JSON list of C-alpha atoms and ligand atoms in Angstrom, two decimals:
[
{"chain": "A", "resi": 1, "resn": "MET", "atom": "CA", "xyz": [-15.98, 6.43, 15.34]},
{"chain": "A", "resi": 2, "resn": "ARG", "atom": "CA", "xyz": [-16.41, 7.03, 11.62]},
{"chain": "A", "resi": 3, "resn": "VAL", "atom": "CA", "xyz": [-14.45, 5.67, 8.65]},
{"chain": "A", "resi": 4, "resn": "CYS", "atom": "CA", "xyz": [-14.18, 7.57, 5.36]},
{"chain": "A", "resi": 5, "resn": "VAL", "atom": "CA", "xyz": [-12.73, 6.14, 2.18]},
{"chain": "A", "resi": 6, "resn": "TYR", "atom": "CA", "xyz": [-11.26, 8.07, -0.73]},
{"chain": "A", "resi": 7, "resn": "PRO", "atom": "CA", "xyz": [-10.99, 6.15, -4.00]},
{"chain": "A", "resi": 8, "resn": "LEU", "atom": "CA", "xyz": [-8.07, 8.32, -5.20]},
{"chain": "A", "resi": 9, "resn": "PRO", "atom": "CA", "xyz": [-5.47, 10.47, -3.41]},
{"chain": "A", "resi": 10, "resn": "ASN", "atom": "CA", "xyz": [-6.33, 13.62, -5.37]},
{"chain": "A", "resi": 11, "resn": "LEU", "atom": "CA", "xyz": [-9.83, 13.58, -3.84]},
{"chain": "A", "resi": 12, "resn": "VAL", "atom": "CA", "xyz": [-8.48, 13.85, -0.30]},
{"chain": "A", "resi": 13, "resn": "PRO", "atom": "CA", "xyz": [-9.12, 17.30, 1.23]},
{"chain": "A", "resi": 14, "resn": "ARG", "atom": "CA", "xyz": [-5.95, 19.34, 1.80]},
{"chain": "A", "resi": 15, "resn": "ASP", "atom": "CA", "xyz": [-6.74, 19.79, 5.49]},
{"chain": "A", "resi": 16, "resn": "LEU", "atom": "CA", "xyz": [-7.14, 16.05, 6.18]},
{"chain": "A", "resi": 17, "resn": "THR", "atom": "CA", "xyz": [-5.96, 15.04, 9.64]},
{"chain": "A", "resi": 18, "resn": "GLY", "atom": "CA", "xyz": [-4.96, 11.54, 10.72]},
{"chain": "A", "resi": 19, "resn": "PRO", "atom": "CA", "xyz": [-5.28, 8.75, 11.39]},
{"chain": "A", "resi": 20, "resn": "ALA", "atom": "CA", "xyz": [-5.18, 7.72, 7.74]},
{"chain": "A", "resi": 21, "resn": "VAL", "atom": "CA", "xyz": [-4.10, 4.64, 5.82]},
{"chain": "A", "resi": 22, "resn": "VAL", "atom": "CA", "xyz": [-2.60, 4.57, 2.34]},
{"chain": "A", "resi": 23, "resn": "ILE", "atom": "CA", "xyz": [-3.35, 1.47, 0.27]},
{"chain": "A", "resi": 24, "resn": "ASP", "atom": "CA", "xyz": [-1.69, 0.29, -2.95]},
{"chain": "A", "resi": 25, "resn": "VAL", "atom": "CA", "xyz": [-2.23, -3.47, -3.05]},
{"chain": "A", "resi": 26, "resn": "LEU", "atom": "CA", "xyz": [-0.64, -3.96, -6.50]},
{"chain": "A", "resi": 27, "resn": "ARG", "atom": "CA", "xyz": [2.06, -3.50, -5.41]},
{"chain": "A", "resi": 28, "resn": "ALA", "atom": "CA", "xyz": [3.71, -0.62, -3.51]},
{"chain": "A", "resi": 29, "resn": "THR", "atom": "CA", "xyz": [2.20, -1.02, -0.04]},
{"chain": "A", "resi": 30, "resn": "SER", "atom": "CA", "xyz": [2.47, -4.82, -0.30]},
{"chain": "A", "resi": 31, "resn": "VAL", "atom": "CA", "xyz": [6.19, -4.33, -1.01]},
{"chain": "A", "resi": 32, "resn": "MET", "atom": "CA", "xyz": [6.60, -2.01, 2.00]},
{"chain": "A", "resi": 33, "resn": "VAL", "atom": "CA", "xyz": [4.83, -4.38, 4.39]},
{"chain": "A", "resi": 34, "resn": "THR", "atom": "CA", "xyz": [6.86, -7.35, 3.10]},
{"chain": "A", "resi": 35, "resn": "ALA", "atom": "CA", "xyz": [10.24, -5.59, 3.22]},
{"chain": "A", "resi": 36, "resn": "LEU", "atom": "CA", "xyz": [9.67, -4.41, 6.80]},
{"chain": "A", "resi": 37, "resn": "ALA", "atom": "CA", "xyz": [8.36, -7.83, 7.86]},
{"chain": "A", "resi": 38, "resn": "ASN", "atom": "CA", "xyz": [11.57, -9.30, 6.44]},
{"chain": "A", "resi": 39, "resn": "GLY", "atom": "CA", "xyz": [13.74, -7.03, 8.56]},
{"chain": "A", "resi": 40, "resn": "ALA", "atom": "CA", "xyz": [14.37, -3.93, 6.46]},
{"chain": "A", "resi": 41, "resn": "HIS", "atom": "CA", "xyz": [15.33, -1.03, 8.71]},
{"chain": "A", "resi": 42, "resn": "SER", "atom": "CA", "xyz": [13.05, 1.48, 6.98]},
{"chain": "A", "resi": 43, "resn": "ILE", "atom": "CA", "xyz": [11.70, 2.62, 3.64]},
{"chain": "A", "resi": 44, "resn": "ARG", "atom": "CA", "xyz": [12.15, 6.06, 2.13]},
{"chain": "A", "resi": 45, "resn": "THR", "atom": "CA", "xyz": [9.65, 6.78, -0.62]},
{"chain": "A", "resi": 46, "resn": "VAL", "atom": "CA", "xyz": [10.38, 9.29, -3.36]},
{"chain": "A", "resi": 47, "resn": "ALA", "atom": "CA", "xyz": [8.42, 10.30, -6.43]},
{"chain": "A", "resi": 48, "resn": "GLU", "atom": "CA", "xyz": [11.20, 10.48, -9.02]},
{"chain": "A", "resi": 49, "resn": "VAL", "atom": "CA", "xyz": [13.90, 8.07, -10.16]},
{"chain": "A", "resi": 50, "resn": "GLU", "atom": "CA", "xyz": [16.67, 10.69, -10.07]},
{"chain": "A", "resi": 51, "resn": "SER", "atom": "CA", "xyz": [15.72, 11.79, -6.54]},
{"chain": "A", "resi": 52, "resn": "ALA", "atom": "CA", "xyz": [15.93, 8.13, -5.49]},
{"chain": "A", "resi": 53, "resn": "ARG", "atom": "CA", "xyz": [19.46, 7.86, -6.86]},
{"chain": "A", "resi": 54, "resn": "SER", "atom": "CA", "xyz": [20.62, 11.11, -5.17]},
{"chain": "A", "resi": 55, "resn": "LEU", "atom": "CA", "xyz": [19.05, 10.11, -1.86]},
{"chain": "A", "resi": 56, "resn": "ALA", "atom": "CA", "xyz": [20.85, 6.74, -2.04]},
{"chain": "A", "resi": 57, "resn": "ASP", "atom": "CA", "xyz": [24.15, 8.57, -2.62]},
{"chain": "A", "resi": 58, "resn": "SER", "atom": "CA", "xyz": [23.67, 10.47, 0.65]},
{"chain": "A", "resi": 59, "resn": "TYR", "atom": "CA", "xyz": [23.77, 7.21, 2.70]},
{"chain": "A", "resi": 60, "resn": "PRO", "atom": "CA", "xyz": [26.91, 5.32, 3.75]},
{"chain": "A", "resi": 61, "resn": "PRO", "atom": "CA", "xyz": [27.80, 2.64, 1.18]},
{"chain": "A", "resi": 62, "resn": "GLY", "atom": "CA", "xyz": [26.20, -0.75, 1.81]},
{"chain": "A", "resi": 63, "resn": "THR", "atom": "CA", "xyz": [23.33, 0.58, 3.94]},
{"chain": "A", "resi": 64, "resn": "VAL", "atom": "CA", "xyz": [20.73, 1.29, 1.25]},
{"chain": "A", "resi": 65, "resn": "LEU", "atom": "CA", "xyz": [19.07, -0.52, -1.61]},
{"chain": "A", "resi": 66, "resn": "LEU", "atom": "CA", "xyz": [17.12, 1.03, -4.46]},
{"chain": "A", "resi": 67, "resn": "GLY", "atom": "CA", "xyz": [13.75, -0.40, -5.46]},
{"chain": "A", "resi": 68, "resn": "GLY", "atom": "CA", "xyz": [10.77, 0.50, -7.59]},
{"chain": "A", "resi": 69, "resn": "GLU", "atom": "CA", "xyz": [9.29, 0.45, -11.03]},
{"chain": "A", "resi": 70, "resn": "ARG", "atom": "CA", "xyz": [8.16, 2.35, -14.04]},
{"chain": "A", "resi": 71, "resn": "ARG", "atom": "CA", "xyz": [5.31, 0.72, -15.98]},
{"chain": "A", "resi": 72, "resn": "ALA", "atom": "CA", "xyz": [5.71, -2.07, -13.39]},
{"chain": "A", "resi": 73, "resn": "LEU", "atom": "CA", "xyz": [9.16, -2.95, -14.81]},
{"chain": "A", "resi": 74, "resn": "PRO", "atom": "CA", "xyz": [12.45, -2.73, -12.89]},
{"chain": "A", "resi": 75, "resn": "ILE", "atom": "CA", "xyz": [14.41, 0.52, -13.20]},
{"chain": "A", "resi": 76, "resn": "PRO", "atom": "CA", "xyz": [17.88, 0.14, -14.78]},
{"chain": "A", "resi": 77, "resn": "GLY", "atom": "CA", "xyz": [20.64, 0.14, -12.15]},
{"chain": "A", "resi": 78, "resn": "PHE", "atom": "CA", "xyz": [18.24, -0.43, -9.22]},
{"chain": "A", "resi": 79, "resn": "ASP", "atom": "CA", "xyz": [18.70, -3.36, -6.83]},
{"chain": "A", "resi": 80, "resn": "PHE", "atom": "CA", "xyz": [15.04, -4.45, -6.89]},
{"chain": "A", "resi": 81, "resn": "GLY", "atom": "CA", "xyz": [11.97, -4.05, -9.02]},
{"chain": "A", "resi": 82, "resn": "ASN", "atom": "CA", "xyz": [8.56, -3.70, -7.39]},
{"chain": "A", "resi": 83, "resn": "SER", "atom": "CA", "xyz": [7.88, -7.37, -6.76]},
{"chain": "A", "resi": 84, "resn": "PRO", "atom": "CA", "xyz": [7.32, -8.08, -3.05]},
{"chain": "A", "resi": 85, "resn": "LEU", "atom": "CA", "xyz": [8.81, -11.53, -3.64]},
{"chain": "A", "resi": 86, "resn": "GLU", "atom": "CA", "xyz": [12.21, -9.95, -4.26]},
{"chain": "A", "resi": 87, "resn": "TYR", "atom": "CA", "xyz": [12.33, -8.34, -0.80]},
{"chain": "A", "resi": 88, "resn": "THR", "atom": "CA", "xyz": [13.52, -11.41, 1.07]},
{"chain": "A", "resi": 89, "resn": "LYS", "atom": "CA", "xyz": [15.12, -11.60, 4.54]},
{"chain": "A", "resi": 90, "resn": "ASN", "atom": "CA", "xyz": [18.52, -12.33, 3.01]},
{"chain": "A", "resi": 91, "resn": "THR", "atom": "CA", "xyz": [18.45, -9.24, 0.84]},
{"chain": "A", "resi": 92, "resn": "VAL", "atom": "CA", "xyz": [16.75, -6.57, 2.97]},
{"chain": "A", "resi": 93, "resn": "GLN", "atom": "CA", "xyz": [17.76, -7.33, 6.57]},
{"chain": "A", "resi": 94, "resn": "GLY", "atom": "CA", "xyz": [18.92, -4.11, 8.28]},
{"chain": "A", "resi": 95, "resn": "LYS", "atom": "CA", "xyz": [18.85, -2.06, 5.06]},
{"chain": "A", "resi": 96, "resn": "THR", "atom": "CA", "xyz": [17.07, 1.16, 4.21]},
{"chain": "A", "resi": 97, "resn": "ILE", "atom": "CA", "xyz": [15.08, 0.75, 1.00]},
{"chain": "A", "resi": 98, "resn": "ILE", "atom": "CA", "xyz": [14.62, 3.78, -1.23]},
{"chain": "A", "resi": 99, "resn": "LEU", "atom": "CA", "xyz": [11.47, 3.12, -3.19]},
{"chain": "A", "resi": 100, "resn": "THR", "atom": "CA", "xyz": [9.98, 4.96, -6.15]},
{"chain": "A", "resi": 101, "resn": "THR", "atom": "CA", "xyz": [6.78, 3.72, -7.78]},
{"chain": "A", "resi": 102, "resn": "THR", "atom": "CA", "xyz": [4.20, 5.21, -10.10]},
{"chain": "A", "resi": 103, "resn": "ASN", "atom": "CA", "xyz": [1.19, 5.41, -7.81]},
{"chain": "A", "resi": 104, "resn": "GLY", "atom": "CA", "xyz": [1.90, 4.21, -4.28]},
{"chain": "A", "resi": 105, "resn": "THR", "atom": "CA", "xyz": [4.82, 6.43, -3.39]},
{"chain": "A", "resi": 106, "resn": "ARG", "atom": "CA", "xyz": [3.05, 9.40, -4.99]},
{"chain": "A", "resi": 107, "resn": "ALA", "atom": "CA", "xyz": [-0.04, 8.76, -2.88]},
{"chain": "A", "resi": 108, "resn": "LEU", "atom": "CA", "xyz": [2.22, 8.85, 0.18]},
{"chain": "A", "resi": 109, "resn": "GLU", "atom": "CA", "xyz": [3.65, 12.15, -1.04]},
{"chain": "A", "resi": 110, "resn": "THR", "atom": "CA", "xyz": [0.12, 13.62, -1.19]},
{"chain": "A", "resi": 111, "resn": "LEU", "atom": "CA", "xyz": [-0.51, 12.55, 2.39]},
{"chain": "A", "resi": 112, "resn": "LYS", "atom": "CA", "xyz": [2.90, 13.36, 3.85]},
{"chain": "A", "resi": 113, "resn": "GLY", "atom": "CA", "xyz": [1.51, 15.92, 6.32]},
{"chain": "A", "resi": 114, "resn": "VAL", "atom": "CA", "xyz": [-1.05, 13.51, 7.81]},
{"chain": "A", "resi": 115, "resn": "ARG", "atom": "CA", "xyz": [-0.23, 11.78, 11.12]},
{"chain": "A", "resi": 116, "resn": "PRO", "atom": "CA", "xyz": [-0.47, 9.03, 11.98]},
{"chain": "A", "resi": 117, "resn": "LEU", "atom": "CA", "xyz": [-0.19, 7.71, 8.42]},
{"chain": "A", "resi": 118, "resn": "PHE", "atom": "CA", "xyz": [-0.28, 3.92, 8.22]},
{"chain": "A", "resi": 119, "resn": "ILE", "atom": "CA", "xyz": [0.59, 1.61, 5.35]},
{"chain": "A", "resi": 120, "resn": "GLY", "atom": "CA", "xyz": [-2.11, -0.89, 4.45]},
{"chain": "A", "resi": 121, "resn": "ALA", "atom": "CA", "xyz": [-2.47, -3.93, 2.21]},
{"chain": "A", "resi": 122, "resn": "PHE", "atom": "CA", "xyz": [-4.34, -7.23, 2.31]},
{"chain": "A", "resi": 123, "resn": "LEU", "atom": "CA", "xyz": [-1.15, -8.63, 3.83]},
{"chain": "A", "resi": 124, "resn": "ASN", "atom": "CA", "xyz": [-1.72, -6.64, 7.06]},
{"chain": "A", "resi": 125, "resn": "GLY", "atom": "CA", "xyz": [-5.38, -5.56, 6.81]},
{"chain": "A", "resi": 126, "resn": "SER", "atom": "CA", "xyz": [-6.53, -6.89, 10.19]},
{"chain": "A", "resi": 127, "resn": "ALA", "atom": "CA", "xyz": [-3.51, -5.38, 11.97]},
{"chain": "A", "resi": 128, "resn": "VAL", "atom": "CA", "xyz": [-4.28, -2.00, 10.40]},
{"chain": "A", "resi": 129, "resn": "ALA", "atom": "CA", "xyz": [-7.91, -2.22, 11.55]},
{"chain": "A", "resi": 130, "resn": "LYS", "atom": "CA", "xyz": [-6.73, -3.10, 15.07]},
{"chain": "A", "resi": 131, "resn": "ALA", "atom": "CA", "xyz": [-4.38, -0.09, 15.14]},
{"chain": "A", "resi": 132, "resn": "LEU", "atom": "CA", "xyz": [-7.19, 2.23, 14.02]},
{"chain": "A", "resi": 133, "resn": "ALA", "atom": "CA", "xyz": [-9.65, 0.73, 16.50]},
{"chain": "A", "resi": 134, "resn": "SER", "atom": "CA", "xyz": [-7.23, 1.19, 19.36]},
{"chain": "A", "resi": 135, "resn": "LEU", "atom": "CA", "xyz": [-6.84, 4.89, 18.49]},
{"chain": "A", "resi": 136, "resn": "GLY", "atom": "CA", "xyz": [-10.63, 5.20, 18.46]},
{"chain": "A", "resi": 137, "resn": "GLN", "atom": "CA", "xyz": [-10.58, 8.33, 16.28]},
{"chain": "A", "resi": 138, "resn": "ASP", "atom": "CA", "xyz": [-12.32, 8.97, 12.97]},
{"chain": "A", "resi": 139, "resn": "ALA", "atom": "CA", "xyz": [-10.15, 7.33, 10.30]},
{"chain": "A", "resi": 140, "resn": "THR", "atom": "CA", "xyz": [-9.55, 7.77, 6.59]},
{"chain": "A", "resi": 141, "resn": "LEU", "atom": "CA", "xyz": [-8.58, 5.06, 4.11]},
{"chain": "A", "resi": 142, "resn": "VAL", "atom": "CA", "xyz": [-6.97, 6.34, 0.91]},
{"chain": "A", "resi": 143, "resn": "CYS", "atom": "CA", "xyz": [-6.75, 4.17, -2.19]},
{"chain": "A", "resi": 144, "resn": "SER", "atom": "CA", "xyz": [-3.78, 4.94, -4.46]},
{"chain": "A", "resi": 145, "resn": "GLY", "atom": "CA", "xyz": [-5.52, 3.94, -7.69]},
{"chain": "A", "resi": 146, "resn": "THR", "atom": "CA", "xyz": [-3.67, 3.47, -10.95]},
{"chain": "A", "resi": 147, "resn": "ARG", "atom": "CA", "xyz": [-2.48, 6.49, -12.91]},
{"chain": "A", "resi": 148, "resn": "GLY", "atom": "CA", "xyz": [-5.36, 8.62, -11.66]},
{"chain": "A", "resi": 149, "resn": "HIS", "atom": "CA", "xyz": [-7.99, 5.90, -12.14]},
{"chain": "A", "resi": 150, "resn": "PHE", "atom": "CA", "xyz": [-9.99, 4.01, -9.54]},
{"chain": "A", "resi": 151, "resn": "SER", "atom": "CA", "xyz": [-8.54, 0.56, -8.83]},
{"chain": "A", "resi": 152, "resn": "LEU", "atom": "CA", "xyz": [-10.61, -2.43, -7.71]},
{"chain": "A", "resi": 153, "resn": "ASP", "atom": "CA", "xyz": [-7.79, -4.02, -5.71]},
{"chain": "A", "resi": 154, "resn": "ASP", "atom": "CA", "xyz": [-7.29, -0.98, -3.49]},
{"chain": "A", "resi": 155, "resn": "ALA", "atom": "CA", "xyz": [-11.03, -0.54, -3.04]},
{"chain": "A", "resi": 156, "resn": "ALA", "atom": "CA", "xyz": [-11.48, -4.19, -2.02]},
{"chain": "A", "resi": 157, "resn": "CYS", "atom": "CA", "xyz": [-8.64, -3.82, 0.50]},
{"chain": "A", "resi": 158, "resn": "ALA", "atom": "CA", "xyz": [-10.25, -0.67, 1.96]},
{"chain": "A", "resi": 159, "resn": "GLY", "atom": "CA", "xyz": [-13.37, -2.86, 2.22]},
{"chain": "A", "resi": 160, "resn": "MET", "atom": "CA", "xyz": [-11.43, -5.51, 4.12]},
{"chain": "A", "resi": 161, "resn": "VAL", "atom": "CA", "xyz": [-10.10, -2.95, 6.62]},
{"chain": "A", "resi": 162, "resn": "SER", "atom": "CA", "xyz": [-13.62, -1.51, 7.03]},
{"chain": "A", "resi": 163, "resn": "ALA", "atom": "CA", "xyz": [-15.02, -5.01, 7.62]},
{"chain": "A", "resi": 164, "resn": "ARG", "atom": "CA", "xyz": [-12.44, -5.77, 10.31]},
{"chain": "A", "resi": 165, "resn": "LEU", "atom": "CA", "xyz": [-13.02, -2.36, 11.91]},
{"chain": "A", "resi": 166, "resn": "GLN", "atom": "CA", "xyz": [-16.74, -3.01, 11.99]},
{"chain": "A", "resi": 167, "resn": "GLU", "atom": "CA", "xyz": [-16.06, -6.22, 13.93]},
{"chain": "A", "resi": 168, "resn": "LEU", "atom": "CA", "xyz": [-13.91, -4.31, 16.42]},
{"chain": "A", "resi": 169, "resn": "VAL", "atom": "CA", "xyz": [-15.89, -1.08, 16.85]},
{"chain": "A", "resi": 170, "resn": "PRO", "atom": "CA", "xyz": [-19.56, -1.41, 17.74]},
{"chain": "A", "resi": 171, "resn": "GLY", "atom": "CA", "xyz": [-21.65, 1.24, 15.99]},
{"chain": "A", "resi": 172, "resn": "LEU", "atom": "CA", "xyz": [-18.87, 2.18, 13.54]},
{"chain": "A", "resi": 173, "resn": "GLU", "atom": "CA", "xyz": [-20.13, 4.82, 11.12]},
{"chain": "A", "resi": 174, "resn": "LEU", "atom": "CA", "xyz": [-19.24, 4.56, 7.44]},
{"chain": "A", "resi": 175, "resn": "ASP", "atom": "CA", "xyz": [-19.33, 7.26, 4.78]},
{"chain": "A", "resi": 176, "resn": "ASP", "atom": "CA", "xyz": [-20.89, 6.34, 1.42]},
{"chain": "A", "resi": 177, "resn": "MET", "atom": "CA", "xyz": [-17.60, 5.20, -0.11]},
{"chain": "A", "resi": 178, "resn": "ALA", "atom": "CA", "xyz": [-16.71, 3.11, 2.96]},
{"chain": "A", "resi": 179, "resn": "TYR", "atom": "CA", "xyz": [-20.13, 1.47, 2.71]},
{"chain": "A", "resi": 180, "resn": "THR", "atom": "CA", "xyz": [-19.53, 0.81, -1.00]},
{"chain": "A", "resi": 181, "resn": "VAL", "atom": "CA", "xyz": [-16.10, -0.80, -0.54]},
{"chain": "A", "resi": 182, "resn": "LEU", "atom": "CA", "xyz": [-17.33, -2.81, 2.45]},
{"chain": "A", "resi": 183, "resn": "SER", "atom": "CA", "xyz": [-20.15, -4.25, 0.33]},
{"chain": "A", "resi": 184, "resn": "LEU", "atom": "CA", "xyz": [-17.72, -4.97, -2.50]},
{"chain": "A", "resi": 185, "resn": "TYR", "atom": "CA", "xyz": [-15.40, -6.83, -0.14]},
{"chain": "A", "resi": 186, "resn": "GLN", "atom": "CA", "xyz": [-18.18, -8.75, 1.57]},
{"chain": "A", "resi": 187, "resn": "GLN", "atom": "CA", "xyz": [-19.55, -9.88, -1.76]},
{"chain": "A", "resi": 188, "resn": "HIS", "atom": "CA", "xyz": [-16.19, -11.10, -3.06]},
{"chain": "A", "resi": 189, "resn": "GLN", "atom": "CA", "xyz": [-14.12, -12.02, -0.01]},
{"chain": "A", "resi": 190, "resn": "LYS", "atom": "CA", "xyz": [-14.34, -15.76, -0.74]},
{"chain": "A", "resi": 191, "resn": "ASN", "atom": "CA", "xyz": [-12.83, -15.24, -4.18]},
{"chain": "A", "resi": 192, "resn": "LEU", "atom": "CA", "xyz": [-10.89, -12.00, -4.31]},
{"chain": "A", "resi": 193, "resn": "ARG", "atom": "CA", "xyz": [-8.82, -13.24, -7.25]},
{"chain": "A", "resi": 194, "resn": "GLU", "atom": "CA", "xyz": [-11.98, -13.47, -9.37]},
{"chain": "A", "resi": 195, "resn": "LEU", "atom": "CA", "xyz": [-12.91, -9.87, -8.53]},
{"chain": "A", "resi": 196, "resn": "ILE", "atom": "CA", "xyz": [-9.44, -8.45, -8.93]},
{"chain": "A", "resi": 197, "resn": "HIS", "atom": "CA", "xyz": [-8.70, -10.01, -12.30]},
{"chain": "A", "resi": 198, "resn": "HIS", "atom": "CA", "xyz": [-11.11, -7.36, -13.64]},
{"chain": "A", "resi": 199, "resn": "ALA", "atom": "CA", "xyz": [-8.75, -4.60, -12.46]},
{"chain": "A", "resi": 200, "resn": "ALA", "atom": "CA", "xyz": [-6.84, -3.01, -15.35]},
{"chain": "A", "resi": 201, "resn": "HIS", "atom": "CA", "xyz": [-3.55, -3.01, -13.43]},
{"chain": "A", "resi": 202, "resn": "CYS", "atom": "CA", "xyz": [-4.00, -6.67, -12.51]},
{"chain": "A", "resi": 203, "resn": "GLN", "atom": "CA", "xyz": [-4.50, -7.50, -16.19]},
{"chain": "A", "resi": 204, "resn": "TYR", "atom": "CA", "xyz": [-1.41, -5.50, -17.10]},
{"chain": "A", "resi": 205, "resn": "LEU", "atom": "CA", "xyz": [0.72, -7.25, -14.45]},
{"chain": "A", "resi": 206, "resn": "THR", "atom": "CA", "xyz": [-0.55, -10.61, -15.73]},
{"chain": "A", "resi": 207, "resn": "SER", "atom": "CA", "xyz": [0.33, -9.65, -19.31]},
{"chain": "A", "resi": 208, "resn": "ILE", "atom": "CA", "xyz": [3.96, -9.05, -18.32]},
{"chain": "A", "resi": 209, "resn": "GLY", "atom": "CA", "xyz": [4.24, -12.33, -16.40]},
{"chain": "A", "resi": 210, "resn": "LEU", "atom": "CA", "xyz": [3.74, -11.07, -12.83]},
{"chain": "A", "resi": 211, "resn": "GLU", "atom": "CA", "xyz": [0.91, -13.44, -11.89]},
{"chain": "A", "resi": 212, "resn": "LYS", "atom": "CA", "xyz": [2.84, -14.67, -8.81]},
{"chain": "A", "resi": 213, "resn": "ASP", "atom": "CA", "xyz": [2.95, -11.15, -7.39]},
{"chain": "A", "resi": 214, "resn": "ILE", "atom": "CA", "xyz": [-0.82, -10.85, -7.66]},
{"chain": "A", "resi": 215, "resn": "THR", "atom": "CA", "xyz": [-1.39, -14.16, -5.88]},
{"chain": "A", "resi": 216, "resn": "TYR", "atom": "CA", "xyz": [1.02, -13.06, -3.16]},
{"chain": "A", "resi": 217, "resn": "CYS", "atom": "CA", "xyz": [-0.50, -9.59, -2.67]},
{"chain": "A", "resi": 218, "resn": "LEU", "atom": "CA", "xyz": [-4.04, -10.96, -2.30]},
{"chain": "A", "resi": 219, "resn": "GLN", "atom": "CA", "xyz": [-3.19, -12.99, 0.79]},
{"chain": "A", "resi": 220, "resn": "GLU", "atom": "CA", "xyz": [-4.93, -11.68, 3.88]},
{"chain": "A", "resi": 221, "resn": "ASP", "atom": "CA", "xyz": [-3.10, -11.15, 7.17]},
{"chain": "A", "resi": 222, "resn": "LEU", "atom": "CA", "xyz": [0.21, -12.75, 6.36]},
{"chain": "A", "resi": 223, "resn": "PHE", "atom": "CA", "xyz": [1.72, -10.19, 8.74]},
{"chain": "A", "resi": 224, "resn": "ALA", "atom": "CA", "xyz": [0.51, -8.46, 11.90]},
{"chain": "A", "resi": 225, "resn": "LEU", "atom": "CA", "xyz": [2.63, -5.34, 11.57]},
{"chain": "A", "resi": 226, "resn": "VAL", "atom": "CA", "xyz": [1.52, -1.81, 10.80]},
{"chain": "A", "resi": 227, "resn": "PRO", "atom": "CA", "xyz": [4.17, 0.36, 9.16]},
{"chain": "A", "resi": 228, "resn": "GLN", "atom": "CA", "xyz": [3.78, 4.09, 9.51]},
{"chain": "A", "resi": 229, "resn": "LEU", "atom": "CA", "xyz": [5.42, 7.21, 8.17]},
{"chain": "A", "resi": 230, "resn": "VAL", "atom": "CA", "xyz": [7.62, 8.86, 10.81]},
{"chain": "A", "resi": 231, "resn": "ASN", "atom": "CA", "xyz": [10.03, 11.67, 9.94]},
{"chain": "A", "resi": 232, "resn": "GLU", "atom": "CA", "xyz": [10.02, 10.79, 6.23]},
{"chain": "A", "resi": 233, "resn": "GLU", "atom": "CA", "xyz": [10.70, 7.13, 6.92]},
{"chain": "A", "resi": 234, "resn": "VAL", "atom": "CA", "xyz": [8.25, 4.25, 6.73]},
{"chain": "A", "resi": 235, "resn": "LYS", "atom": "CA", "xyz": [8.96, 2.02, 9.71]},
{"chain": "A", "resi": 236, "resn": "ILE", "atom": "CA", "xyz": [7.30, -0.54, 11.95]},
{"chain": "B", "resi": 301, "resn": "LIG", "atom": "C1", "xyz": [2.63, 1.68, -8.07]},
{"chain": "B", "resi": 301, "resn": "LIG", "atom": "O1", "xyz": [2.92, 2.17, -6.96]},
{"chain": "B", "resi": 301, "resn": "LIG", "atom": "O2", "xyz": [2.40, 2.37, -9.04]},
{"chain": "B", "resi": 301, "resn": "LIG", "atom": "C2", "xyz": [2.49, 0.19, -8.24]},
{"chain": "B", "resi": 301, "resn": "LIG", "atom": "O3", "xyz": [3.03, -0.46, -7.19]},
{"chain": "B", "resi": 301, "resn": "LIG", "atom": "C3", "xyz": [2.86, -0.25, -9.62]},
{"chain": "B", "resi": 301, "resn": "LIG", "atom": "C4", "xyz": [3.35, -1.67, -9.72]},
{"chain": "B", "resi": 301, "resn": "LIG", "atom": "O4", "xyz": [2.57, -2.61, -9.71]},
{"chain": "B", "resi": 301, "resn": "LIG", "atom": "O5", "xyz": [4.55, -1.88, -9.81]}
]
């Protein structure tokens, strides 16, 4: 089995086949994992704010909630921003969440033809590695990045998944990028916060008072679930 890592979605070949994992630690995939762990029925991801509103209108009243961000700030008229801490059991239980974010949901859009397509974050990194190991096929980890730029947080998370996979799959092969992110993770796993405070998006989130989100998103294995995209819905 071989693992390949792409540092940005636009570098992924058009003919990519699954299994693949999309990673946007700060904060889209951390939000998805949290909302589903807290009982959300499913998540629909859309690229544009207006498409999110129209999709919400097509559901029966009371069954959907709108979430997401632009420049990491809540979108006027939406139920949630993009803070995973907002997606509590009380608020999301049984609901479909329509989510639009700058990088994460767009990365998913790029990979929408790939199956299986899993959702990964530090919050469920070991569970993702387990799911890939049990499939036993060559796997691809795709980092969402930030506005077209490489992002340290996503790379370190791809490194975590690679590290766990290496423990589970004897003789696992790594491409050059997988080897790079694995080394990055291994070097910094005891103090991920120290590494990730160098990430531009982390610094931006800190500057607008979202420090708590960062601390939350850097927790490893809070959940053992592996959401995946099935028929346009992200579900457990
Ligand atoms: C994104 O998908 O662009 C991010 O989750 C941005 C954010 O931190 O809100």
